[in-house]
Short mmCIF file of N, CA and C in Angstrom, two decimals:
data_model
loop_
_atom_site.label_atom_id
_atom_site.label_comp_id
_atom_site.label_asym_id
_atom_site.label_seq_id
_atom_site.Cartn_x
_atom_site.Cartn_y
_atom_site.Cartn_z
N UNK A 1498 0.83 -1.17 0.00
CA UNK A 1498 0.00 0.00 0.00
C UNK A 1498 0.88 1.24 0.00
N UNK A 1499 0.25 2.38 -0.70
CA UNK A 1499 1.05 3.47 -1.11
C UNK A 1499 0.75 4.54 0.01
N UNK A 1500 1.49 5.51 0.80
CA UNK A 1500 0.84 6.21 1.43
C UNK A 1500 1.29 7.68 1.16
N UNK A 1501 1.24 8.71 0.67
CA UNK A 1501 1.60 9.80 0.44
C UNK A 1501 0.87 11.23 0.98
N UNK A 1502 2.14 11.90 1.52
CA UNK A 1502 1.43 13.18 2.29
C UNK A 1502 2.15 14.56 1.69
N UNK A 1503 1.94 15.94 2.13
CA UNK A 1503 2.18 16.74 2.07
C UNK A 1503 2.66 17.47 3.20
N UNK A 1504 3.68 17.41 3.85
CA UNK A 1504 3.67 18.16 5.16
C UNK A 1504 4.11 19.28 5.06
N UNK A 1505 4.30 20.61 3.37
CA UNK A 1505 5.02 21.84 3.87
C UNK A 1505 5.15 22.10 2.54
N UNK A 1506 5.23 22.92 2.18
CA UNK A 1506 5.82 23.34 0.91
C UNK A 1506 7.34 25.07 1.51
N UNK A 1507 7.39 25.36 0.38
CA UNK A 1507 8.66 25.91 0.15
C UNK A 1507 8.55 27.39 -0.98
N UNK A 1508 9.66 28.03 -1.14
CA UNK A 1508 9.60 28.84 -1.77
C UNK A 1508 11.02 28.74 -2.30
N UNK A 1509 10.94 28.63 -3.66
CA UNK A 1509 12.22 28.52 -4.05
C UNK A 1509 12.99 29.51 -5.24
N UNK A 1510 13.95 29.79 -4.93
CA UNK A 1510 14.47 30.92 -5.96
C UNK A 1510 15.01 30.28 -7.26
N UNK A 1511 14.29 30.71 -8.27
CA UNK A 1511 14.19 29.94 -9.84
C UNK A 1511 15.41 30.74 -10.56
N UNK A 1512 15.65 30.66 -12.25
CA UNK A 1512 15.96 31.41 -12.78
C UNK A 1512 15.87 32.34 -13.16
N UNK A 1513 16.73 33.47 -13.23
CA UNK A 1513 16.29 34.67 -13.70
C UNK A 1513 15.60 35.64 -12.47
N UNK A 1514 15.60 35.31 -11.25
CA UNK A 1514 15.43 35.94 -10.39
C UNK A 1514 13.31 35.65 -10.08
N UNK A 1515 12.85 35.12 -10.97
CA UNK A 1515 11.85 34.29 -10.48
C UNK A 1515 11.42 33.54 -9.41
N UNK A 1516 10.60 33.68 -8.54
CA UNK A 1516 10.32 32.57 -7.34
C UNK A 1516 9.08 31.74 -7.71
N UNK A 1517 9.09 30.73 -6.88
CA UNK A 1517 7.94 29.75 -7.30
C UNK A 1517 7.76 28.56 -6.26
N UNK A 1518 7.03 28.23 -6.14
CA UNK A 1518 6.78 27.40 -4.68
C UNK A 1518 7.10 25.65 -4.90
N UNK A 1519 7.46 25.03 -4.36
CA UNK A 1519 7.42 23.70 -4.44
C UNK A 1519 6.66 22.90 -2.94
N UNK A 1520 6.46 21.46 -3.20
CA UNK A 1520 5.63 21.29 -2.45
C UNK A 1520 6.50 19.76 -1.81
N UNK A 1521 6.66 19.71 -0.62
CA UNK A 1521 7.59 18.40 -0.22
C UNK A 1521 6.41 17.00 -0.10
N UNK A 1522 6.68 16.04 -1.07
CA UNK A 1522 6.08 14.86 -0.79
C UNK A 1522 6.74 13.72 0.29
N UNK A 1523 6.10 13.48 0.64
CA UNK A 1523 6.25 12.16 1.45
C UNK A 1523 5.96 10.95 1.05
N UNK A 1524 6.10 9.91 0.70
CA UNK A 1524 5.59 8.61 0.10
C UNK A 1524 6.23 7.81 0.94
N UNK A 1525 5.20 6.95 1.57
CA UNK A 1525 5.27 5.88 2.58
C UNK A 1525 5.30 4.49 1.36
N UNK A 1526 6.20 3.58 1.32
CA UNK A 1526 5.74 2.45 0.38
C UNK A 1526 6.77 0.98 1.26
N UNK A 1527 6.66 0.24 1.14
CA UNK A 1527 7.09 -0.56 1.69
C UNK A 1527 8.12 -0.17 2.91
N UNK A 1528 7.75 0.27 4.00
CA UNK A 1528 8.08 0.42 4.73
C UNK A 1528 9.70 1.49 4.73
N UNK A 1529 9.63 2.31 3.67
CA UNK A 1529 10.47 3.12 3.60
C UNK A 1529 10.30 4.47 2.84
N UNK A 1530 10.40 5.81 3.31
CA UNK A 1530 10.23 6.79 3.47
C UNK A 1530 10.83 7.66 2.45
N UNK A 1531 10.31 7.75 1.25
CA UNK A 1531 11.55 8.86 0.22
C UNK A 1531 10.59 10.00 -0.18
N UNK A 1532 11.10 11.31 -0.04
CA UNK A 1532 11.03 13.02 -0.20
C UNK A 1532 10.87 13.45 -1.66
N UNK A 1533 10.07 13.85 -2.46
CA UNK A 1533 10.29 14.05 -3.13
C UNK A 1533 9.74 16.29 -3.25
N UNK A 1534 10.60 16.70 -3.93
CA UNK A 1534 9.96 17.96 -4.47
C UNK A 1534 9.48 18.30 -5.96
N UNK A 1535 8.27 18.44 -5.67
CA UNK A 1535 7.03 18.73 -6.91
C UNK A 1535 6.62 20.50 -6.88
N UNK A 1536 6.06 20.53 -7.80
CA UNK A 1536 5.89 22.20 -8.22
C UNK A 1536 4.46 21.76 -8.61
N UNK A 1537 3.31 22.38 -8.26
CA UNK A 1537 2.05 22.57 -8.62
C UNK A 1537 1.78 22.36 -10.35
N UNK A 1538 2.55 23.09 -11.45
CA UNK A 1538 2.92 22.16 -12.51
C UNK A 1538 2.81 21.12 -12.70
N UNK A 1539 3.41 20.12 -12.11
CA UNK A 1539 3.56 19.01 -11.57
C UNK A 1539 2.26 17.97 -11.59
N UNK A 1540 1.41 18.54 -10.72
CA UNK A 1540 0.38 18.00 -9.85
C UNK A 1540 -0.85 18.46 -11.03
N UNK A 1541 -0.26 19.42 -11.47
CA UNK A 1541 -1.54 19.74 -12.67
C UNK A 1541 -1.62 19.02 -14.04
N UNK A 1542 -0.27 18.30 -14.42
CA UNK A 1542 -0.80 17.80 -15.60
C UNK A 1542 -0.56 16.52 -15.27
N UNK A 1543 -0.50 16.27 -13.96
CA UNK A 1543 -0.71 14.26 -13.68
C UNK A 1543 -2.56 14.47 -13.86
N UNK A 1544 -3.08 15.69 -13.25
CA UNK A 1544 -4.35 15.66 -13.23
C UNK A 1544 -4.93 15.72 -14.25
N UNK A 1545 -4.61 16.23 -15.09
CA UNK A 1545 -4.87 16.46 -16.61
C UNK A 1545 -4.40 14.75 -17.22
N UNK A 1546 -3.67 14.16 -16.99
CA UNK A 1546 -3.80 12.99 -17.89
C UNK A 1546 -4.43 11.91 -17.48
N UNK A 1547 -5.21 12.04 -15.78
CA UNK A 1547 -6.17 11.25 -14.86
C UNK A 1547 -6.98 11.30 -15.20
N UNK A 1548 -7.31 12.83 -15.51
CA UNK A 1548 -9.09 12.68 -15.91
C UNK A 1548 -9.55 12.36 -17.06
N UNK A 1549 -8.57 12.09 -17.78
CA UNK A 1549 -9.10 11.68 -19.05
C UNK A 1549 -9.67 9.86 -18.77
N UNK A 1550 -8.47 9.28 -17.98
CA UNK A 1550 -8.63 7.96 -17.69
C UNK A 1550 -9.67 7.30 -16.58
N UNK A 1551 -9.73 8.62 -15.46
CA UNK A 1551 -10.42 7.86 -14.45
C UNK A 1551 -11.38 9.19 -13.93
N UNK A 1552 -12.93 9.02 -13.27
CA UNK A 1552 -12.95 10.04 -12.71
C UNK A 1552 -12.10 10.52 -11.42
N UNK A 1553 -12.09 11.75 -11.00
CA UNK A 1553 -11.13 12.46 -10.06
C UNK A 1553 -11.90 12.82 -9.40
N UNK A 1554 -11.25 13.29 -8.57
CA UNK A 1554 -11.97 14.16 -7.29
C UNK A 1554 -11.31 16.19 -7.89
N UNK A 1555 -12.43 16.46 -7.48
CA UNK A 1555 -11.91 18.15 -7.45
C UNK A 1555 -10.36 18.53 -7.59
N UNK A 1556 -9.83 19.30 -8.35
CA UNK A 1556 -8.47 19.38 -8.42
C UNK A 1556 -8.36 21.50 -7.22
N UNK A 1557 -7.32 21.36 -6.74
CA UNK A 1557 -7.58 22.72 -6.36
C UNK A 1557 -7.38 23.62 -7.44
N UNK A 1558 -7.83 24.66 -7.60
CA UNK A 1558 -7.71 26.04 -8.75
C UNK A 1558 -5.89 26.42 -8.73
N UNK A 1559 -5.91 26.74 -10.20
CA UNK A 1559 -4.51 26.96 -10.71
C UNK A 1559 -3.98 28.13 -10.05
N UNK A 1560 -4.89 29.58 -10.44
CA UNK A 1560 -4.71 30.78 -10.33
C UNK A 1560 -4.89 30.85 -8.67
N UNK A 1561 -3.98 31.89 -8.24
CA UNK A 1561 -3.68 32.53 -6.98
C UNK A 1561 -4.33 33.88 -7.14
N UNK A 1562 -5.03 34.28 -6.36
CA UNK A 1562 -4.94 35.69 -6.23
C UNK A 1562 -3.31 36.54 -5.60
N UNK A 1563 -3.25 36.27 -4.37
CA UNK A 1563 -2.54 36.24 -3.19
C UNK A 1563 -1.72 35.16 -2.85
N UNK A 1564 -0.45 35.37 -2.50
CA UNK A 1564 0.48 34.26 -2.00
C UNK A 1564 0.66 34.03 -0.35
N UNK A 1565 -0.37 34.25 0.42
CA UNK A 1565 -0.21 34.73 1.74
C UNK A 1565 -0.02 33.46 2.14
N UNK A 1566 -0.20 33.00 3.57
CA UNK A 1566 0.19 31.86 4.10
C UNK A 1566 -1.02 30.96 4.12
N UNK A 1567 -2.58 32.14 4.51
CA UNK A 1567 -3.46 31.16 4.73
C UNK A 1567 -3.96 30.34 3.18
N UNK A 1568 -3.67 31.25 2.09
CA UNK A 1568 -3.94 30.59 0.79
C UNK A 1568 -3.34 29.52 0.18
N UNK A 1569 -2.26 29.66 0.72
CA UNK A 1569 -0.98 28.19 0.64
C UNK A 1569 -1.36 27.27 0.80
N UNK A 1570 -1.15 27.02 2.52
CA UNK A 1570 -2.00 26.60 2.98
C UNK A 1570 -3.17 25.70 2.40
N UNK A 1571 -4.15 26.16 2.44
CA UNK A 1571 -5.56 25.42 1.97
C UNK A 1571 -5.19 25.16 0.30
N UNK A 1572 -4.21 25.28 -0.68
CA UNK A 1572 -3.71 24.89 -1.84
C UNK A 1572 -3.52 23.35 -1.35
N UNK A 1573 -1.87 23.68 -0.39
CA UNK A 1573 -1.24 21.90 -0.07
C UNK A 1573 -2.02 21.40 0.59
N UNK A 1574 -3.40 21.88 1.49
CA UNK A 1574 -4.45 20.79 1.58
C UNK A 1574 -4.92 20.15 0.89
N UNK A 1575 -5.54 20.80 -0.57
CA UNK A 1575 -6.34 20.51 -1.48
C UNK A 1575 -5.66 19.36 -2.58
N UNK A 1576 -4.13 19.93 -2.40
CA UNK A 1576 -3.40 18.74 -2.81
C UNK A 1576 -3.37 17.42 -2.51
N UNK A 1577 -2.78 17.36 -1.33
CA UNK A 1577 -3.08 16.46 -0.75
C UNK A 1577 -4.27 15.25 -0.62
N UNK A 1578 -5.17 15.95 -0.69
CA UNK A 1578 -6.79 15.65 -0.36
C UNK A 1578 -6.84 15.02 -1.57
N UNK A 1579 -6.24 15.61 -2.92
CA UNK A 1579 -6.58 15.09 -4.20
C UNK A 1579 -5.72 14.32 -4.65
N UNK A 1580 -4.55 14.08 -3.94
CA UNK A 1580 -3.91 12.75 -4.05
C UNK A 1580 -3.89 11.76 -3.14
N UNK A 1581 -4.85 11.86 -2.13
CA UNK A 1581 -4.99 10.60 -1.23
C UNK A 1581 -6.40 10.02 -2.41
N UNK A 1582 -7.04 10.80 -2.98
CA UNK A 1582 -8.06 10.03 -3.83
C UNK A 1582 -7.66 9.79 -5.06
N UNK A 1583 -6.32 10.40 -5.29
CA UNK A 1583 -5.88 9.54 -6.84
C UNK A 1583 -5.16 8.47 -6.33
N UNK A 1584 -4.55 7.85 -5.29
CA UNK A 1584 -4.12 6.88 -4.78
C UNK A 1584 -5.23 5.83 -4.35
N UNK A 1585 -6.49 6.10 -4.36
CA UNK A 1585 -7.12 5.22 -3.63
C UNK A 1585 -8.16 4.21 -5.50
N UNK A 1586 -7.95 4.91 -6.37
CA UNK A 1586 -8.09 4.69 -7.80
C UNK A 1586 -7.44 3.13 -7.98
N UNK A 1587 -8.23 1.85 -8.06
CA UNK A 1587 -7.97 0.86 -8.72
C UNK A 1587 -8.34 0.47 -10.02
N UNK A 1588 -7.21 0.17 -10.71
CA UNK A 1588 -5.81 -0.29 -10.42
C UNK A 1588 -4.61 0.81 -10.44
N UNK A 1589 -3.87 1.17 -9.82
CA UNK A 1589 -3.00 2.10 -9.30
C UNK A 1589 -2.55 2.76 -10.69
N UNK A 1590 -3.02 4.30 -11.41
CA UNK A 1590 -2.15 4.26 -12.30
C UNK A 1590 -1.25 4.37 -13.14
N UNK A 1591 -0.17 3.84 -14.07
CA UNK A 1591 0.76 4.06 -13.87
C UNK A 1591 1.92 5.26 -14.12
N UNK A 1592 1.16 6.56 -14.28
CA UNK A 1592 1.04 7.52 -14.65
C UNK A 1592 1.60 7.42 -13.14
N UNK A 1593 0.62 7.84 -12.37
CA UNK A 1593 0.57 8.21 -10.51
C UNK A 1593 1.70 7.45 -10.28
N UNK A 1594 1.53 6.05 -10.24
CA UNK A 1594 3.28 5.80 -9.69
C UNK A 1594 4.58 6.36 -10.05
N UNK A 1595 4.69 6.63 -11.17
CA UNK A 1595 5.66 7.44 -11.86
C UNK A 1595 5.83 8.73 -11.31
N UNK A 1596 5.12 9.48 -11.47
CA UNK A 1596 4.82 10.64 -10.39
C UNK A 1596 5.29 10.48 -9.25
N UNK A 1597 5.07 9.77 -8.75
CA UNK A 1597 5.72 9.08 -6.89
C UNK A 1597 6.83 8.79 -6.85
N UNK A 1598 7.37 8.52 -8.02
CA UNK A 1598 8.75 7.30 -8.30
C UNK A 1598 9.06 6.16 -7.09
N UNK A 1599 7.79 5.27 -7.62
CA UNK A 1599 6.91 4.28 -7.01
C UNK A 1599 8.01 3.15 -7.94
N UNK A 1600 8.35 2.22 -7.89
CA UNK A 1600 8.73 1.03 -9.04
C UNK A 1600 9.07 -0.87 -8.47
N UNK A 1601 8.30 -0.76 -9.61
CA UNK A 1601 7.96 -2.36 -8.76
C UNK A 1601 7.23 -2.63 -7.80
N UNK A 1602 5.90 -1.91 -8.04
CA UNK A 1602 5.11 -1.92 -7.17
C UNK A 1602 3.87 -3.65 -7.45
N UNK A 1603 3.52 -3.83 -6.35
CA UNK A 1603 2.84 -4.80 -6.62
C UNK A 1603 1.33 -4.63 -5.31
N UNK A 1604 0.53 -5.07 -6.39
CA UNK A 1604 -0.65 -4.43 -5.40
C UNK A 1604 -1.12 -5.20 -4.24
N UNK A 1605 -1.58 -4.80 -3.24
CA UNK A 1605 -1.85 -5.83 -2.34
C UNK A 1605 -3.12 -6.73 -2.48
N UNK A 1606 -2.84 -7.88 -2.36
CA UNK A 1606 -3.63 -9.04 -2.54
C UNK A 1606 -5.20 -8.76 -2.08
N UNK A 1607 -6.32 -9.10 -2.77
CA UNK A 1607 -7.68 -8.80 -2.10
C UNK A 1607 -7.96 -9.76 -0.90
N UNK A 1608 -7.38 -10.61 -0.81
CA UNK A 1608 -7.84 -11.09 0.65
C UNK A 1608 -7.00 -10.44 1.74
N UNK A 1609 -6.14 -10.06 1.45
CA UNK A 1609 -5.00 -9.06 3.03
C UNK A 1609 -5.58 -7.62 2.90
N UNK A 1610 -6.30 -6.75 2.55
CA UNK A 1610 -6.67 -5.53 2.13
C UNK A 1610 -7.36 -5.04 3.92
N UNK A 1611 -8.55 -6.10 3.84
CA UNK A 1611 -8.91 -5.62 5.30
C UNK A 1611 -9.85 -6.92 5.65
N UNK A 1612 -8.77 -7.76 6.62
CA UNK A 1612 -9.12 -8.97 7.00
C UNK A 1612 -9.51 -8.90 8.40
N UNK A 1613 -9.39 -7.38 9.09
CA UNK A 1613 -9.58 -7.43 10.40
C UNK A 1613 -8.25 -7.51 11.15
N UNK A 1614 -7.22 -7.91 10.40
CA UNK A 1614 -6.29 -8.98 11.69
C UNK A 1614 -5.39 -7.97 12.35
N UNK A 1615 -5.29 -7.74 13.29
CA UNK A 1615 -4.58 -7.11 14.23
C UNK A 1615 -2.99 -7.52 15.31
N UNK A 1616 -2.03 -7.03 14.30
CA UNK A 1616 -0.35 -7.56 14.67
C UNK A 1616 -0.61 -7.29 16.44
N UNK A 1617 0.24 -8.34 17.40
CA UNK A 1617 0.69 -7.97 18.35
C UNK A 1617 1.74 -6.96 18.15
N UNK A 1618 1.93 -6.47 18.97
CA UNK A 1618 3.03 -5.59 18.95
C UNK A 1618 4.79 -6.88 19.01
N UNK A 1619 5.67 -5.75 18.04
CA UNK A 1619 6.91 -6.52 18.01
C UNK A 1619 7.46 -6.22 18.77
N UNK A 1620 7.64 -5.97 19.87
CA UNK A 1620 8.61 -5.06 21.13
C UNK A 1620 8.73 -6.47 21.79
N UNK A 1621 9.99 -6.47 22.93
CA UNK A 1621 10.02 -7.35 23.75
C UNK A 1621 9.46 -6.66 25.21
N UNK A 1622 9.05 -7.36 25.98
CA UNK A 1622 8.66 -6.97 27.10
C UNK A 1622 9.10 -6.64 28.15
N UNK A 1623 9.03 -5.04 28.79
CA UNK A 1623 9.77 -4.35 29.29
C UNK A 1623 10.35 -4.91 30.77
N UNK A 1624 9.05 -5.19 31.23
CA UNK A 1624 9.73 -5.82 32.86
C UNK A 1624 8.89 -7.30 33.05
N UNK A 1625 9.59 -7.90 33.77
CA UNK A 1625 8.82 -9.56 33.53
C UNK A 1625 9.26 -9.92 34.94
N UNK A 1626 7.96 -10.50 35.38
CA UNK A 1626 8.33 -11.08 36.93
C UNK A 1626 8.20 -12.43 36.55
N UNK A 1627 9.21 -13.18 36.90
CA UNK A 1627 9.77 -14.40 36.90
C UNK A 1627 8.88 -15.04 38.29
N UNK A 1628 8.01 -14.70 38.72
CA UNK A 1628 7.35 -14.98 39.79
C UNK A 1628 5.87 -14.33 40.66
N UNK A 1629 5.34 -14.80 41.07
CA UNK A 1629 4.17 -13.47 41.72
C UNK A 1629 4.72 -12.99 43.20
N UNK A 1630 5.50 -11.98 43.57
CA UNK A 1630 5.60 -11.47 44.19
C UNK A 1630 4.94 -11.61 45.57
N UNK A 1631 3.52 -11.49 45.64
CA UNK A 1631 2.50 -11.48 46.53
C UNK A 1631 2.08 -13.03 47.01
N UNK A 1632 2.49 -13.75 46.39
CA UNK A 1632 2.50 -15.45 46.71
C UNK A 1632 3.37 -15.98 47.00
N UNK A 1633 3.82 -16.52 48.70
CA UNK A 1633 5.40 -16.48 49.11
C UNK A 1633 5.29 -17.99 48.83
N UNK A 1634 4.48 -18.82 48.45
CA UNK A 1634 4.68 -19.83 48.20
C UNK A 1634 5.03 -20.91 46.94
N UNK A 1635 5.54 -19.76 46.23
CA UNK A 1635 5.32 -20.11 44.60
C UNK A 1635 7.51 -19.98 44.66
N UNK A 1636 8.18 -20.90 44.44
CA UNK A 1636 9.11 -21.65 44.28
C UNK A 1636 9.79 -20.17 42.48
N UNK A 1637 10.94 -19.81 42.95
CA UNK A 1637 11.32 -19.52 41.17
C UNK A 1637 11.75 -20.46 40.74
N UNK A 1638 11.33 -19.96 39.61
CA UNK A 1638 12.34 -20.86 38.34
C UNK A 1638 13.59 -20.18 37.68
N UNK A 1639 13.71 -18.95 37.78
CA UNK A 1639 14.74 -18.21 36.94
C UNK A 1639 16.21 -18.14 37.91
N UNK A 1640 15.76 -18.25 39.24
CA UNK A 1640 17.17 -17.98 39.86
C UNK A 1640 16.10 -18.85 41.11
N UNK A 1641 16.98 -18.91 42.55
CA UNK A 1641 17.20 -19.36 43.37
C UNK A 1641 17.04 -18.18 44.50
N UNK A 1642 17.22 -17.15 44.48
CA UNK A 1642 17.23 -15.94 45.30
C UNK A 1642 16.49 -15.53 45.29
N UNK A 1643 15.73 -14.88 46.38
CA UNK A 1643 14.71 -13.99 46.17
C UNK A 1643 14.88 -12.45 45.70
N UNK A 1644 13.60 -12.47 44.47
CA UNK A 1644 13.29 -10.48 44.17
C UNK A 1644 13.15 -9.92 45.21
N UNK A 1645 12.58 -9.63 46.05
CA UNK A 1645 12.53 -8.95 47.14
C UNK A 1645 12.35 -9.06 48.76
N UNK A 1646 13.44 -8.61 49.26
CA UNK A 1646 13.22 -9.49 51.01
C UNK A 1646 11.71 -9.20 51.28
N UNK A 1647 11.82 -10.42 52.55
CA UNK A 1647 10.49 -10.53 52.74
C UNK A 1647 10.14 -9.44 53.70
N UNK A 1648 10.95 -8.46 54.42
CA UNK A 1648 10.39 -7.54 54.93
C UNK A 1648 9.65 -6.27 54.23
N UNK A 1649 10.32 -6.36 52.70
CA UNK A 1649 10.22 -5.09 51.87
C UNK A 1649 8.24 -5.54 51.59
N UNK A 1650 8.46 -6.93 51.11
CA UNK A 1650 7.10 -7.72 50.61
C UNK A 1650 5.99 -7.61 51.55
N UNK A 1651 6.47 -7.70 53.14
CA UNK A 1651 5.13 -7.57 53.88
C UNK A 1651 4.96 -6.24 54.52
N UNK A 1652 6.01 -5.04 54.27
CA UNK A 1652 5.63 -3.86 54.35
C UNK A 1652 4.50 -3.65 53.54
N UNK A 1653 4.86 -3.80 52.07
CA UNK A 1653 3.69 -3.37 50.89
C UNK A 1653 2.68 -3.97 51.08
N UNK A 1654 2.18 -5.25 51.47
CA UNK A 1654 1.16 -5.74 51.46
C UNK A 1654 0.34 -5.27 52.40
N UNK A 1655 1.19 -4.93 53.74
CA UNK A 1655 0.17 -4.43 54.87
C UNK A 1655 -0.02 -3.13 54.54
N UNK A 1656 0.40 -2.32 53.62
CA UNK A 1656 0.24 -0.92 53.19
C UNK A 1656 -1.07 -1.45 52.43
N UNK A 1657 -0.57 -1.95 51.35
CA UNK A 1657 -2.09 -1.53 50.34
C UNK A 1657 -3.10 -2.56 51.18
N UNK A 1658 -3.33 -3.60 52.08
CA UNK A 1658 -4.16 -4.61 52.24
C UNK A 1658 -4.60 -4.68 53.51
N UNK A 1659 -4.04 -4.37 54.39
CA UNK A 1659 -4.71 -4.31 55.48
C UNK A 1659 -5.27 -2.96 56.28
N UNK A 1660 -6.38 -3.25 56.81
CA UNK A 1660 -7.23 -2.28 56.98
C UNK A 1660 -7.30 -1.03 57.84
N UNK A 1661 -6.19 -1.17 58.46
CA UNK A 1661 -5.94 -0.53 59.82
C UNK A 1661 -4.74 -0.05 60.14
N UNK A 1662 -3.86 -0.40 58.89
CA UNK A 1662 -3.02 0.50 59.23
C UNK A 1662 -2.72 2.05 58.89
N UNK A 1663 -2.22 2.70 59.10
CA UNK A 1663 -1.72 4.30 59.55
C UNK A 1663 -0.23 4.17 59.34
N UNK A 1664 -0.14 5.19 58.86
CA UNK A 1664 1.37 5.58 58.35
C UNK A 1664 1.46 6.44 59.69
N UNK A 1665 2.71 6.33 59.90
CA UNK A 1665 2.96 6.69 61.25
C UNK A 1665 3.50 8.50 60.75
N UNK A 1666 3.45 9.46 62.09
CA UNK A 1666 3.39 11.33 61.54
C UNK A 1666 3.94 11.45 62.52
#
């Protein structure tokens, strides 16, 4: 699965003393992360050779009045917005991957798409009692010594468990 964002665009000094904005992509694809910089150009004639092939979703407007921040802004939204729905277009196409510099892409299988299944987490586990603490009768297996003297063990227990005691002031 392809995942692509917009987090920022830019202002960049062109030739000839010209400025012109570019827009930083993000493309999530097999689990690795590559940047690309696009110019609204760009994004306008992938759209232009989409709609001929597939319907689209709304493209944002070419013309700017104003270059202010809030107009930007709601532009690389609109971008965005309109390439999470040219990405979601089956069969992926290959126009858009190219655009991404996507290669060797292979689509994900219709039965893994959304099977429900939910990964445990891959982490190992941070602290592990080799024993229950609160059960002085349970023998370890990992060592021979005890985790914690038994005075430390029946302080805590008579703290949280018994009913009557008072911390002494």
């Amino acid at each position: 699965m392809i995942r692509a964002y917009i987090p920022r665009y830019r202002q960049v000094e062109g030739e000839a003393g010209r400025s012109h904005y570019v827009y930083l992509l993000e493309v999530c694809y097999v689990g690795r992360v590559h940047r690309l910089e696009k110019r609204y150009s760009a994004f306008h004639s992938l759209y232009k050779v989409l709609r001929k092939l597939y319907p689209t979703a709304e493209f944002p407007p070419k013309r700017l009045r104003n270059t202010t921040a809030k107009v930007l802004e709601a532009r690389r939204a609109g971008l965005e917005q309109w390439l999470h729905s040219a990405l979601a277009l089956q069969p992926s196409p290959p126009a858009l991957l190219a655009f991404l510099q996507v290669h060797n892409y292979q689509p994900p299988l219709p039965e893994c798409v959304d099977s429900g299944y939910e990964a445990s987490p891959e982490h190992q586990p941070v602290l592990v009692y080799p024993r229950d603490p609160y059960l002085p009768g349970q023998l370890l297996r990992a060592s021979t010594s005890r985790t914690l003297p038994s005075t430390v063990t029946k302080g805590v227990l008579t703290a949280l468990y018994d009913q009557n005691f008072r911390m002494p002031t």
